[in-house]
CSV table of C-alpha atoms and ligand atoms in Angstrom, one decimal:
chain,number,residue,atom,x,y,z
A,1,UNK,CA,33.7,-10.6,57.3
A,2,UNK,CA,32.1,-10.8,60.7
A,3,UNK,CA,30.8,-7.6,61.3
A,4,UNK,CA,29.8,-7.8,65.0
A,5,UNK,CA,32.4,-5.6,66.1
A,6,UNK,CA,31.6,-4.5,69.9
A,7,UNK,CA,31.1,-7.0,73.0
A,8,UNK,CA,27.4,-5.9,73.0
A,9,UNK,CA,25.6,-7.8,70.3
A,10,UNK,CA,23.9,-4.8,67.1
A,11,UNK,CA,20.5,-4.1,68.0
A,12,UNK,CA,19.8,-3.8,64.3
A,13,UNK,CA,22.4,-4.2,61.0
A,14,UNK,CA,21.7,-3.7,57.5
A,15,UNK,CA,23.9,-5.3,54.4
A,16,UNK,CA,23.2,-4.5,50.6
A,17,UNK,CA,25.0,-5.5,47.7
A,18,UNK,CA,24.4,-4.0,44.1
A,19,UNK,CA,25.4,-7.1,42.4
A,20,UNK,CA,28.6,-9.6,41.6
A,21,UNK,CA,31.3,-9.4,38.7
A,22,UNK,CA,33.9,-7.4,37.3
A,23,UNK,CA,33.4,-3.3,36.9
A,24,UNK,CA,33.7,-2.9,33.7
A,25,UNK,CA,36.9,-1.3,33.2
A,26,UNK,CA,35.5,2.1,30.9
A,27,UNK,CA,33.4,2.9,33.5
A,28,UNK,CA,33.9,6.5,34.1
A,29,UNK,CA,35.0,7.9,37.2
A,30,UNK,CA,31.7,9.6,37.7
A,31,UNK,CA,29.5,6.8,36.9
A,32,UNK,CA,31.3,4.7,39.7
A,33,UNK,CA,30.5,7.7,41.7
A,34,UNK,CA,27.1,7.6,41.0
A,35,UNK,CA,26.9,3.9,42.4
A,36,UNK,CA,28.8,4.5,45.1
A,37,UNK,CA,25.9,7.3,45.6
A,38,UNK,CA,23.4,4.8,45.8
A,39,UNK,CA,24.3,2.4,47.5
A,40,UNK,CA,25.6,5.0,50.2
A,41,UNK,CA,22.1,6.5,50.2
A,42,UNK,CA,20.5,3.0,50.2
A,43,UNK,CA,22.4,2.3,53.6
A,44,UNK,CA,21.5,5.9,55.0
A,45,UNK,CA,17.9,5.2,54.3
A,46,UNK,CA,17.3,1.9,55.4
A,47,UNK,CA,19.4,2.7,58.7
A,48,UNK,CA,17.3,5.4,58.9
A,49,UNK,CA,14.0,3.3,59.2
A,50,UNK,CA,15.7,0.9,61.6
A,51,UNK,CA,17.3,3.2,64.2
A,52,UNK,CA,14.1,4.6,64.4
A,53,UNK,CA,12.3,0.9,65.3
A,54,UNK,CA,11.1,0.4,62.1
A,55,UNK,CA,10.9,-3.3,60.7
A,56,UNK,CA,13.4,-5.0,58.5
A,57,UNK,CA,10.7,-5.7,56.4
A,58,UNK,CA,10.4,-1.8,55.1
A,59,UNK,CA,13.7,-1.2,55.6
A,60,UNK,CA,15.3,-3.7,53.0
A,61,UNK,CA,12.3,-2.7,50.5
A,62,UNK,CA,13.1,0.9,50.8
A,63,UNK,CA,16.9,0.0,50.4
A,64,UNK,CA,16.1,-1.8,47.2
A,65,UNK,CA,13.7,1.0,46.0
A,66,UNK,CA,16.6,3.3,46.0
A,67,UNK,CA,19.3,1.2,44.2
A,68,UNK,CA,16.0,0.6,41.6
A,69,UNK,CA,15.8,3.8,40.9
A,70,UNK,CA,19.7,4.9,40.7
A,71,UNK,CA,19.8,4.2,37.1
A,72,UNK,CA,23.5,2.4,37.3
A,73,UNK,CA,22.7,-0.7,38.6
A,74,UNK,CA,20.8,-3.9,37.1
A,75,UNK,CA,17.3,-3.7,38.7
A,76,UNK,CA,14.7,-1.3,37.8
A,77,UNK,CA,16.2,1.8,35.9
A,78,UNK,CA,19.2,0.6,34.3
A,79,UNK,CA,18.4,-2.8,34.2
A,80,UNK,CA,20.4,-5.8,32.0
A,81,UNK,CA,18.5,-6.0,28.6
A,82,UNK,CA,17.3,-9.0,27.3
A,83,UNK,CA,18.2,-10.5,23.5
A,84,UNK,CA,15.6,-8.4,22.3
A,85,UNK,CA,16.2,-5.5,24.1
A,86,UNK,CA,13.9,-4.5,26.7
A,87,UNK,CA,14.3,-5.0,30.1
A,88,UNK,CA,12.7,-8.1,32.3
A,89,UNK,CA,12.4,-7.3,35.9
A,90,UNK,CA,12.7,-9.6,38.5
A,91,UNK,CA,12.0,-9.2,42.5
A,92,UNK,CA,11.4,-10.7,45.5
A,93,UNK,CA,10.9,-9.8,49.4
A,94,UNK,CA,10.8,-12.0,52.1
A,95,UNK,CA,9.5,-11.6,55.5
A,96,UNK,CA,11.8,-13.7,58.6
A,97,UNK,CA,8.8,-13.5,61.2
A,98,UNK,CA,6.3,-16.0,59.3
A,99,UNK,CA,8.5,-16.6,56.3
A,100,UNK,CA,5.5,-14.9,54.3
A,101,UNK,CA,6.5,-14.0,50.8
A,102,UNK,CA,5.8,-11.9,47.6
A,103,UNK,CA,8.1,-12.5,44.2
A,104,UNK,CA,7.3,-10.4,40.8
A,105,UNK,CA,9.1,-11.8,37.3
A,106,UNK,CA,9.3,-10.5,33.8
A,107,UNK,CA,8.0,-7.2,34.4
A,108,UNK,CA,8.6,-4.7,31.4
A,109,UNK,CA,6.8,-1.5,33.0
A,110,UNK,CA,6.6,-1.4,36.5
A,111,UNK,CA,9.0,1.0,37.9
A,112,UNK,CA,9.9,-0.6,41.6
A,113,UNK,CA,9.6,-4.5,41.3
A,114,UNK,CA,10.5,-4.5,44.8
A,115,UNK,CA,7.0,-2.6,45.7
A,116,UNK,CA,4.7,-4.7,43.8
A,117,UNK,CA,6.7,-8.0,45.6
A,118,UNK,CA,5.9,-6.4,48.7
A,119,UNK,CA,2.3,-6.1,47.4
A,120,UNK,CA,2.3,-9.6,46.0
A,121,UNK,CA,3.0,-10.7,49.8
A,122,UNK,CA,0.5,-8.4,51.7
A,123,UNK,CA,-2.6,-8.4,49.0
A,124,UNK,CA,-2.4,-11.5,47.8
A,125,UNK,CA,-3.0,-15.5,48.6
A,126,UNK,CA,0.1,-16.1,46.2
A,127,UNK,CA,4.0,-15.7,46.7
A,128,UNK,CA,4.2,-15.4,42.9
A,129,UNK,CA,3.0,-13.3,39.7
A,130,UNK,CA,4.7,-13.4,36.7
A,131,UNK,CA,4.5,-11.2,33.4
A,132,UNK,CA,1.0,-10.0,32.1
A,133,UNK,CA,-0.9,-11.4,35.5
A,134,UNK,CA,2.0,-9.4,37.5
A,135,UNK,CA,1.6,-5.9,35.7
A,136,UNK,CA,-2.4,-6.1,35.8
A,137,UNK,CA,-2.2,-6.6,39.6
A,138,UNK,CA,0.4,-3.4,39.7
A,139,UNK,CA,-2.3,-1.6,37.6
A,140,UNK,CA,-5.1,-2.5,40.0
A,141,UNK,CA,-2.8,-1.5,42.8
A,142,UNK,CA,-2.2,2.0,41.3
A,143,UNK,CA,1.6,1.3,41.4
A,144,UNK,CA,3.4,3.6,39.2
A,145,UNK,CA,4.2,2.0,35.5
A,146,UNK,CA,6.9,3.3,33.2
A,147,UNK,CA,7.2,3.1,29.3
A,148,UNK,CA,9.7,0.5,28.1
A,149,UNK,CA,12.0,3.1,27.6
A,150,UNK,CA,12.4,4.6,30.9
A,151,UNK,CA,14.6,1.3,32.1
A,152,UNK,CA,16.9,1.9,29.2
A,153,UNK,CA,19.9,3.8,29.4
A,154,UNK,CA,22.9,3.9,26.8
A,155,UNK,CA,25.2,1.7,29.2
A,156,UNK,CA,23.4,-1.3,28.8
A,157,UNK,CA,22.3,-0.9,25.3
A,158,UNK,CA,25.9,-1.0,24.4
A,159,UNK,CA,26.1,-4.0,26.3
A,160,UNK,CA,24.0,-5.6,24.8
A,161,UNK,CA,24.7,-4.6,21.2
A,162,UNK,CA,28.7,-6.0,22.9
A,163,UNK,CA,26.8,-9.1,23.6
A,164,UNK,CA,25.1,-9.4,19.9
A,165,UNK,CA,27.9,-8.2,18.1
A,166,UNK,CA,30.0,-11.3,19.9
A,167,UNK,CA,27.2,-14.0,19.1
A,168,UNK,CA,27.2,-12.7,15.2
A,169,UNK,CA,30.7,-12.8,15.2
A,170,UNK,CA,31.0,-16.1,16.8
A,171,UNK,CA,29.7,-19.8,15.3
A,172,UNK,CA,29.0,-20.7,18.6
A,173,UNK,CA,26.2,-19.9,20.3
A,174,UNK,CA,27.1,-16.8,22.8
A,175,UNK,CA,25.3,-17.6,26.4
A,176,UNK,CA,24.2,-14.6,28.3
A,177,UNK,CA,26.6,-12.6,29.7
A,178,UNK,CA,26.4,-11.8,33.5
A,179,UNK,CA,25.3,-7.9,34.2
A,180,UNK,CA,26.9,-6.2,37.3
A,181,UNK,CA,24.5,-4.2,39.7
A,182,UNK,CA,21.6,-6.9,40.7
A,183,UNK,CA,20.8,-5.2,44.0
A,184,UNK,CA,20.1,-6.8,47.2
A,185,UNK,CA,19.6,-6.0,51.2
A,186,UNK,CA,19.4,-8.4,54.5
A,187,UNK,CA,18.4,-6.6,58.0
A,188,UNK,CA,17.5,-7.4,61.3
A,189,UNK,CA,15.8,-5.0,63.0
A,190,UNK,CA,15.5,-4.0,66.2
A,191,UNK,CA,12.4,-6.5,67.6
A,192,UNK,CA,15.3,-9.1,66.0
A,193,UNK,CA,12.9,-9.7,63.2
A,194,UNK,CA,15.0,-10.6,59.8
A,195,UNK,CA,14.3,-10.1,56.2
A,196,UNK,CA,15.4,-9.9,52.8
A,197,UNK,CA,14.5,-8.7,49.4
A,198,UNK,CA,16.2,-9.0,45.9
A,199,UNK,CA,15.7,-7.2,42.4
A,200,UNK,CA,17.4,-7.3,38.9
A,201,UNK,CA,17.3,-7.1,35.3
A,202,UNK,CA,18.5,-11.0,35.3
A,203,UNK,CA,21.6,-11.5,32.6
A,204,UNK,CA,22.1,-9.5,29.1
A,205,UNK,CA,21.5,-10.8,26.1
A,206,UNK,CA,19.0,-13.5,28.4
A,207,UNK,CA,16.2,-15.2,26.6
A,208,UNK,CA,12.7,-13.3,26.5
A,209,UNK,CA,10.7,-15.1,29.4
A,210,UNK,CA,14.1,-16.1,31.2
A,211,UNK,CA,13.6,-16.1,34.7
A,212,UNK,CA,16.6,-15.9,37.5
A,213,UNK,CA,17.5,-16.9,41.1
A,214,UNK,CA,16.4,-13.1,42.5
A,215,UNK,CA,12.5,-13.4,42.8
A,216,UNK,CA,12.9,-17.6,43.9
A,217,UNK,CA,12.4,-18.0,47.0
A,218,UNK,CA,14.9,-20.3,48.8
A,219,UNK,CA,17.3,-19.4,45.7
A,220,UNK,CA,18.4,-15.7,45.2
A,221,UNK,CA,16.2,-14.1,48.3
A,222,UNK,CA,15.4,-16.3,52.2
A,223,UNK,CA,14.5,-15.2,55.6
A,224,UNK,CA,13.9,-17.1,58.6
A,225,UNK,CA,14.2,-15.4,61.8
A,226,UNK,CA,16.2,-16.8,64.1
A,227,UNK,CA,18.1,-18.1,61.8
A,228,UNK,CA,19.3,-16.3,59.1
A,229,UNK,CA,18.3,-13.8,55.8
A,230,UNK,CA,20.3,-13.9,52.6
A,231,UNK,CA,20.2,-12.1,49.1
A,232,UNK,CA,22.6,-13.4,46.3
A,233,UNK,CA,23.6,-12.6,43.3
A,234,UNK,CA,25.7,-14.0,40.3
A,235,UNK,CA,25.0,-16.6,37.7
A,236,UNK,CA,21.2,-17.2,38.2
A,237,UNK,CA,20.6,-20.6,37.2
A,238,UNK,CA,23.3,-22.1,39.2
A,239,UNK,CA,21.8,-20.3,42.1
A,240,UNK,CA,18.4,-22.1,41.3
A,241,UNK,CA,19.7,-25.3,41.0
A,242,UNK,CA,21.5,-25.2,44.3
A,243,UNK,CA,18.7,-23.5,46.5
A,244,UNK,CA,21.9,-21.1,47.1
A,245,UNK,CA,19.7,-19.2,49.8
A,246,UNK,CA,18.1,-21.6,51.6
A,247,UNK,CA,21.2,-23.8,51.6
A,248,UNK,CA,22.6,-21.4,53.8
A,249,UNK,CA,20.1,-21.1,56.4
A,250,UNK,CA,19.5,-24.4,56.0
A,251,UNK,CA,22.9,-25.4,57.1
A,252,UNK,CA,23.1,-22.9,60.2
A,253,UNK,CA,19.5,-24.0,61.5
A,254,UNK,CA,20.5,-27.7,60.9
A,255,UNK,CA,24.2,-27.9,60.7
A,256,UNK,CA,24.6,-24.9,63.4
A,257,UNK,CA,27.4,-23.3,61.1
A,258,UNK,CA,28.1,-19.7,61.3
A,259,UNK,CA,26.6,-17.5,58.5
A,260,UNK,CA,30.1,-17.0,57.8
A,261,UNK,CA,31.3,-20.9,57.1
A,262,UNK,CA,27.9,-21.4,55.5
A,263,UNK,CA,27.9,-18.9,53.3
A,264,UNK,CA,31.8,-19.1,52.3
A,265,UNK,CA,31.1,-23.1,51.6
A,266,UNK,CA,27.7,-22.2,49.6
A,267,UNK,CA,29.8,-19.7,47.3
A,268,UNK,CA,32.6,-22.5,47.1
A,269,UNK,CA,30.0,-25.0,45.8
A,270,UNK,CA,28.3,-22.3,43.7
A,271,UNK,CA,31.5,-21.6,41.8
A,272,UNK,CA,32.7,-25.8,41.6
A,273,UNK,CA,28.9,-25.7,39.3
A,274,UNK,CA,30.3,-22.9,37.2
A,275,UNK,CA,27.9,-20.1,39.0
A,276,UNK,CA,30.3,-17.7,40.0
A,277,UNK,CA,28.5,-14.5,42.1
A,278,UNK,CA,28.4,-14.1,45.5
A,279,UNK,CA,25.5,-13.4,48.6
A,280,UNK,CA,25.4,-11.4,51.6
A,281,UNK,CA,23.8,-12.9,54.8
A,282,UNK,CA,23.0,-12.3,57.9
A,283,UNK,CA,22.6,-14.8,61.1
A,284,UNK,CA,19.7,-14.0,64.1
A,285,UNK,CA,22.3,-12.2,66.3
A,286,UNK,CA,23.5,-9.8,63.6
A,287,UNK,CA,26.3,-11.3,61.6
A,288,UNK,CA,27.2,-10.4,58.7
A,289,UNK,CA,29.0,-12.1,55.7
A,290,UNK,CA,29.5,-11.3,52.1
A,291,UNK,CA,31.6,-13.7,50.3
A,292,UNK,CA,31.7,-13.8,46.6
A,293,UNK,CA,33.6,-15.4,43.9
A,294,UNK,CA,33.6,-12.8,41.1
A,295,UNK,CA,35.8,-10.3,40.4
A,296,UNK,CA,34.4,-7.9,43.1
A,297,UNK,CA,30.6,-7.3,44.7
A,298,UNK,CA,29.5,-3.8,45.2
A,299,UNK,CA,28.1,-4.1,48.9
A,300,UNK,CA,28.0,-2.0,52.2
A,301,UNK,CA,26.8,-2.7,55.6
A,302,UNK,CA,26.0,-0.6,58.7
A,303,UNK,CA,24.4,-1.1,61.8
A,304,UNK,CA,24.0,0.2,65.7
A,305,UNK,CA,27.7,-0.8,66.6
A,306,UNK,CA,29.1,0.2,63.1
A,307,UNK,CA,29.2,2.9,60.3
A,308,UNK,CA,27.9,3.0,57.2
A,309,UNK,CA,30.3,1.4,54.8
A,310,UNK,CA,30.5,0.8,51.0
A,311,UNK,CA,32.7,-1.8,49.8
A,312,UNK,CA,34.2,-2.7,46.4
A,313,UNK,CA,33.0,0.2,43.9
A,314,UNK,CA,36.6,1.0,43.2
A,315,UNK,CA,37.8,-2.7,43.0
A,316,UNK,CA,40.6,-1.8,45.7
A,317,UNK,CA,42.8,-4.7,46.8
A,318,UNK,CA,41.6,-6.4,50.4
A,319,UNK,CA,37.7,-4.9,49.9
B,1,LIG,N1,21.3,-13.5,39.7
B,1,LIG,C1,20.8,-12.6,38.7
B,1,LIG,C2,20.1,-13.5,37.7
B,1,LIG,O1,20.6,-14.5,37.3
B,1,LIG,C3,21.8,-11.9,38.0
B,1,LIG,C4,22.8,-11.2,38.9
B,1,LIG,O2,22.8,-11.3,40.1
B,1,LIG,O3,23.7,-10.4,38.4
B,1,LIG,O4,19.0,-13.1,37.2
């Protein structure tokens, strides 16, 4: 999974991921088109910011904002529904140069979680605001705000209804099922600053107030720089339990693993907890990994020694 391809280190490298588990097999040719759109256009627009010396920092937010706003992935438009169907959004960005933060959860109207994160960390004393609190700084902010409806689309209302239908059919209780598309992206940029930012709809079916890994800091979203950035994604509370992010980093700054060995074992010991998902991460010199244990992880990765590349939309062997 190392990406560092040439003899000269990448002046800058960006990795996204639009979330861990299976593609649901009736997916429709043109709907995985559609994500591989995104994620394709989330690459070109980040690597457009960094070629052009711009921080990691903006880059990874605009790369989120576009996967937020595709409509087929689990963050923003499009998002997982919860059990009583509306969307909770969750986000987080995280800056490598002072490890300054901003996290959003349980938004229901904001349209890019990612943007009011970002505001949360430059506006704000705080690293985190949650529901109400969260959507009456976004008003004071003039961020744009979206009806309810606007994050629903037909695909994850008949997911959810799947997800009810198999709890009323069941005497057991039916635990939230995992939602492919949580969105993700790691950069370094070309000062060799690092950062990361995470958004998502969290699980269907999830509990009203439920809150996931993605907007924790030192759980779904870390940067340090010079040492290394991560964004997961998979079964949420795991990755809270296990600081799955800041595991990572913790054991290249400590243990001086590669991101590739740290963040293979982290998945490994992830999964061994029954939190199956997977990360992408990215050391100070521009390595990349993206291990996973689900089915497949939509993710892509380019950079100043390499070409844009999106991986694992069509679920083809060896991606
Ligand atoms: N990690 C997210 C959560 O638990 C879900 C996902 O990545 O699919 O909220």
């Amino acid at each position: 999974m190392n990406s560092d391809k040439g003899h000269s280190r990448p002046l800058w490298v960006l990795a996204i991921h639009g979330g861990a588990s299976a593609i649901p097999p009736d997916l429709s040719d043109a709907e995985l088109q559609a994500i591989d759109d995104a994620l394709q256009l989330a690459l070109d627009i980040g690597a457009k910011m960094l070629v052009s010396g711009g921080s990691s920092l903006d880059a990874v937010q605009a790369a989120v904002r576009v996967m937020e706003n595709s409509g087929v992935l689990n963050a923003g438009r499009g998002a997982a529904l919860n059990h009583d169907g509306f969307a909770e959004l969750d986000a987080a960005i995280m800056d490598g140069r002072d490890r300054g933060a901003g996290s959003v959860a349980a938004l229901r109207h904001v349209a890019n979680p990612i943007d009011l994160a970002r505001l949360v960390r430059d506006r704000t004393d705080h690293v985190m605001l949650v529901g109400e609190g969260a959507e009456k700084f976004a008003q004071e902010q003039g961020i744009p705000m979206m009806p309810e409806s606007y994050f629903i689309t037909d695909r994850r209302r008949r997911e959810l209804d799947r997800a009810l239908g198999a709890k009323a059919g069941s005497t057991d209780s039916v635990s939230p099922s995992h939602s492919r598309g949580t969105v993700g992206a790691i950069a370094r940029d070309t000062h060799g600053n690092l950062a990361a930012a995470t958004s998502t709809g969290g699980l269907t079916n999830k509990h009203f107030g439920r809150v996931g890994d993605s907007p924790i800091i030192g759980a779904g979203t870390y940067a340090e720089n010079g040492v290394c950035a991560v964004s997961a994604t998979g079964m949420g509370e795991v990755f809270m339990r296990l600081t799955a992010a800041a595991e990572v980093c913790a054991r290249v700054k400590y243990n001086k693993q590669t991101v590739a060995v740290a963040s293979g074992e982290v998945i490994r010991e992830l999964k061994s907890h029954g939190g199956l998902g997977g990360m992408i991460a990215l050391d100070a010199a521009g390595n990349i990994a993206m291990p996973y244990s689900s089915a497949t992880m939509l993710r892509g990765q380019v950079g100043s020694t390499m070409k844009a590349q999106v991986l694992g939309v069509k679920m083809k062997e060896g991606q």
